Amino acid sequence: MHFNIKEIFSVSLILFSVIDILGSIPVIIDLRKKTGNIHPEQATLVSGGIMIAFLYVGKSILSLFGVDINSFAIAGALIIFLIGLEMILGRNIFKSEEVSGSKAASIVPLAFPIIAGAGTMTTILSLKSQYDEINILIGVFLNLIFIYIVLRSSEWIEKMLGQGGTNVLRKVFGVILLAIAIKIIKTRIG
């Protein structure tokens, strides 16, 4: 293991583009409206824990259950597809539990699969074969800092966009989520 700035930069950029927290802003705003609040600390910690755990034991966990990476990615893509449908149609597919409230929404679907979804996890597995673990960990940590900042400022972002801007962004990113889900499924099946 050796510390390498170039590797850290590459890993950080790859994870940043796969996680796409900026593209998830409409989903975050939508979740906050449904549940009343999200917990940025909890969502960041849980998604970070999932990513780090998957770095070390991801392949073993999947093989323990007899699940290959392609099936896992397709399952994550289906969840992303349903979230995209929710955003476009304005219908609730995922019912939030009254007892759990916003704490549950901070974990599912925010921490998983929005932030640390199948795409992120499969990317982490492929990064492991190319980069040193210490550089991947630093890249994950840098992304978690950015994720926390975006989650923390989601109310401010919503105020800046206004109701009309938020609605347009929700529909546009709903279509993008559908396209991402279909691309993941096509890649994994084909």
Tab-separated table of C-alpha atoms in Angstrom:
chain	number	residue	atom	x	y	z
A	1	MET	CA	0.000	0.000	0.000
A	2	HIS	CA	1.275	3.402	-0.884
A	3	PHE	CA	-0.226	6.859	-0.820
A	4	ASN	CA	-0.557	8.262	-4.365
A	5	ILE	CA	-2.141	11.657	-5.123
A	6	LYS	CA	-2.822	10.734	-8.773
A	7	GLU	CA	-4.643	7.529	-7.749
A	8	ILE	CA	-6.650	9.399	-5.078
A	9	PHE	CA	-7.665	12.004	-7.664
A	10	SER	CA	-8.671	9.322	-10.193
A	11	VAL	CA	-10.641	7.281	-7.628
A	12	SER	CA	-12.351	10.425	-6.292
A	13	LEU	CA	-13.427	11.537	-9.779
A	14	ILE	CA	-14.656	8.081	-10.770
A	15	LEU	CA	-16.691	7.717	-7.561
A	16	PHE	CA	-17.978	11.297	-7.843
A	17	SER	CA	-19.354	10.617	-11.316
A	18	VAL	CA	-20.890	7.270	-10.320
A	19	ILE	CA	-22.433	8.499	-7.049
A	20	ASP	CA	-23.656	11.691	-8.795
A	21	ILE	CA	-24.872	13.378	-5.611
A	22	LEU	CA	-25.543	16.610	-7.528
A	23	GLY	CA	-27.829	14.702	-9.883
A	24	SER	CA	-29.598	13.267	-6.841
A	25	ILE	CA	-30.609	16.678	-5.478
A	26	PRO	CA	-34.192	16.363	-6.833
A	27	VAL	CA	-34.509	12.926	-5.178
A	28	ILE	CA	-33.170	14.348	-1.895
A	29	ILE	CA	-35.631	17.264	-2.041
A	30	ASP	CA	-38.464	14.848	-2.864
A	31	LEU	CA	-37.563	12.574	0.069
A	32	ARG	CA	-37.392	15.524	2.438
A	33	LYS	CA	-40.870	16.636	1.344
A	34	LYS	CA	-42.311	13.129	1.886
A	35	THR	CA	-40.720	12.505	5.284
A	36	GLY	CA	-40.440	16.053	6.623
A	37	ASN	CA	-36.679	15.808	7.114
A	38	ILE	CA	-33.589	13.821	6.207
A	39	HIS	CA	-30.600	13.145	8.426
A	40	PRO	CA	-27.413	14.120	6.540
A	41	GLU	CA	-25.081	12.671	9.187
A	42	GLN	CA	-26.877	9.320	9.261
A	43	ALA	CA	-27.137	9.037	5.458
A	44	THR	CA	-23.455	9.937	5.028
A	45	LEU	CA	-22.249	7.516	7.724
A	46	VAL	CA	-24.412	4.623	6.507
A	47	SER	CA	-23.438	5.102	2.852
A	48	GLY	CA	-19.763	5.409	3.865
A	49	GLY	CA	-20.046	2.249	5.945
A	50	ILE	CA	-21.651	0.395	3.034
A	51	MET	CA	-18.924	1.527	0.610
A	52	ILE	CA	-16.053	0.636	2.946
A	53	ALA	CA	-17.601	-2.719	3.890
A	54	PHE	CA	-18.140	-3.515	0.221
A	55	LEU	CA	-14.504	-2.652	-0.526
A	56	TYR	CA	-13.363	-5.388	1.847
A	57	VAL	CA	-16.097	-8.051	1.811
A	58	GLY	CA	-18.398	-7.199	-1.116
A	59	LYS	CA	-17.493	-10.065	-3.394
A	60	SER	CA	-17.614	-12.547	-0.503
A	61	ILE	CA	-21.072	-11.375	0.635
A	62	LEU	CA	-22.505	-11.644	-2.862
A	63	SER	CA	-21.010	-15.095	-3.425
A	64	LEU	CA	-22.259	-16.223	0.015
A	65	PHE	CA	-25.811	-15.585	-1.204
A	66	GLY	CA	-25.045	-16.972	-4.647
A	67	VAL	CA	-25.551	-13.561	-6.253
A	68	ASP	CA	-23.277	-12.415	-9.048
A	69	ILE	CA	-22.320	-8.756	-9.567
A	70	ASN	CA	-24.525	-8.474	-12.672
A	71	SER	CA	-27.661	-9.594	-10.786
A	72	PHE	CA	-26.838	-7.204	-7.951
A	73	ALA	CA	-26.390	-4.316	-10.393
A	74	ILE	CA	-29.699	-5.124	-12.131
A	75	ALA	CA	-31.550	-5.198	-8.775
A	76	GLY	CA	-30.119	-1.776	-7.920
A	77	ALA	CA	-31.056	-0.523	-11.386
A	78	LEU	CA	-34.676	-1.625	-10.868
A	79	ILE	CA	-34.867	0.410	-7.644
A	80	ILE	CA	-33.387	3.436	-9.423
A	81	PHE	CA	-35.938	2.904	-12.229
A	82	LEU	CA	-38.834	2.943	-9.735
A	83	ILE	CA	-37.505	6.098	-8.048
A	84	GLY	CA	-37.315	7.747	-11.479
A	85	LEU	CA	-40.940	6.737	-12.168
A	86	GLU	CA	-41.974	8.248	-8.833
A	87	MET	CA	-40.319	11.536	-9.757
A	88	ILE	CA	-41.874	11.725	-13.224
A	89	LEU	CA	-45.384	10.539	-12.370
A	90	GLY	CA	-45.646	12.201	-8.959
A	91	ARG	CA	-46.867	8.922	-7.424
A	92	ASN	CA	-45.540	7.176	-4.336
A	93	ILE	CA	-44.185	3.716	-5.052
A	94	PHE	CA	-42.023	3.520	-1.937
A	95	LYS	CA	-44.210	3.971	1.118
A	96	SER	CA	-42.368	5.421	4.088
A	97	GLU	CA	-43.147	3.800	7.408
A	98	GLU	CA	-44.925	6.118	9.827
A	99	VAL	CA	-42.966	4.798	12.802
A	100	SER	CA	-39.538	5.148	11.220
A	101	GLY	CA	-40.126	8.478	9.538
A	102	SER	CA	-37.186	10.370	8.118
A	103	LYS	CA	-34.535	8.218	9.812
A	104	ALA	CA	-35.536	5.232	7.673
A	105	ALA	CA	-35.659	7.413	4.547
A	106	SER	CA	-32.114	8.567	5.309
A	107	ILE	CA	-31.022	4.944	4.957
A	108	VAL	CA	-33.394	3.522	2.303
A	109	PRO	CA	-33.538	4.796	-0.420
A	110	LEU	CA	-31.069	7.667	0.303
A	111	ALA	CA	-27.924	5.938	1.641
A	112	PHE	CA	-28.807	2.815	-0.345
A	113	PRO	CA	-29.329	2.703	-3.338
A	114	ILE	CA	-29.113	6.447	-4.194
A	115	ILE	CA	-25.645	7.141	-2.739
A	116	ALA	CA	-24.109	3.698	-2.172
A	117	GLY	CA	-26.032	1.766	-4.774
A	118	ALA	CA	-25.175	-1.113	-7.045
A	119	GLY	CA	-23.278	1.164	-9.436
A	120	THR	CA	-21.127	2.547	-6.631
A	121	MET	CA	-20.481	-0.905	-5.198
A	122	THR	CA	-19.548	-2.534	-8.488
A	123	THR	CA	-17.301	0.460	-9.220
A	124	ILE	CA	-15.576	0.007	-5.845
A	125	LEU	CA	-14.970	-3.664	-6.648
A	126	SER	CA	-13.434	-2.788	-10.003
A	127	LEU	CA	-11.332	0.029	-8.458
A	128	LYS	CA	-9.946	-2.509	-5.984
A	129	SER	CA	-8.351	-4.409	-8.844
A	130	GLN	CA	-6.632	-1.248	-10.169
A	131	TYR	CA	-5.724	0.930	-7.170
A	132	ASP	CA	-4.258	0.606	-3.665
A	133	GLU	CA	-6.850	0.284	-0.907
A	134	ILE	CA	-5.554	3.338	0.989
A	135	ASN	CA	-6.109	5.536	-2.082
A	136	ILE	CA	-9.627	4.114	-2.576
A	137	LEU	CA	-10.431	4.788	1.101
A	138	ILE	CA	-9.257	8.397	0.811
A	139	GLY	CA	-11.301	8.797	-2.403
A	140	VAL	CA	-14.395	7.416	-0.621
A	141	PHE	CA	-13.796	9.769	2.324
A	142	LEU	CA	-13.451	12.835	0.043
A	143	ASN	CA	-16.725	11.920	-1.672
A	144	LEU	CA	-18.441	11.468	1.705
A	145	ILE	CA	-17.452	15.013	2.709
A	146	PHE	CA	-19.016	16.368	-0.493
A	147	ILE	CA	-22.123	14.193	-0.040
A	148	TYR	CA	-22.578	15.540	3.495
A	149	ILE	CA	-22.285	19.148	2.291
A	150	VAL	CA	-24.905	18.576	-0.432
A	151	LEU	CA	-27.300	16.777	1.958
A	152	ARG	CA	-26.832	19.469	4.603
A	153	SER	CA	-27.601	22.277	2.158
A	154	SER	CA	-30.533	20.603	0.349
A	155	GLU	CA	-33.076	23.014	1.898
A	156	TRP	CA	-31.002	26.008	0.775
A	157	ILE	CA	-30.666	24.500	-2.734
A	158	GLU	CA	-34.445	23.993	-2.855
A	159	LYS	CA	-35.072	27.621	-1.820
A	160	MET	CA	-32.686	28.824	-4.531
A	161	LEU	CA	-34.476	26.752	-7.185
A	162	GLY	CA	-38.007	27.645	-6.052
A	163	GLN	CA	-41.081	25.428	-6.490
A	164	GLY	CA	-41.130	25.656	-10.293
A	165	GLY	CA	-37.407	24.960	-10.619
A	166	THR	CA	-37.651	22.022	-8.233
A	167	ASN	CA	-40.566	20.511	-10.199
A	168	VAL	CA	-38.769	20.857	-13.539
A	169	LEU	CA	-35.553	19.439	-12.062
A	170	ARG	CA	-37.497	16.517	-10.559
A	171	LYS	CA	-39.026	15.563	-13.910
A	172	VAL	CA	-35.760	15.968	-15.835
A	173	PHE	CA	-33.755	13.935	-13.334
A	174	GLY	CA	-36.538	11.366	-13.162
A	175	VAL	CA	-36.037	10.744	-16.879
A	176	ILE	CA	-32.248	10.660	-16.356
A	177	LEU	CA	-32.661	8.087	-13.557
A	178	LEU	CA	-34.803	5.944	-15.876
A	179	ALA	CA	-32.119	6.195	-18.560
A	180	ILE	CA	-29.346	5.291	-16.078
A	181	ALA	CA	-31.347	2.283	-14.865
A	182	ILE	CA	-31.971	1.080	-18.416
A	183	LYS	CA	-28.282	1.563	-19.297
A	184	ILE	CA	-27.195	-0.499	-16.256
A	185	ILE	CA	-29.652	-3.271	-17.177
A	186	LYS	CA	-28.560	-3.265	-20.858
A	187	THR	CA	-24.877	-3.353	-19.871
A	188	ARG	CA	-25.346	-6.200	-17.412
A	189	ILE	CA	-27.639	-8.305	-19.621
A	190	GLY	CA	-25.890	-7.686	-22.926
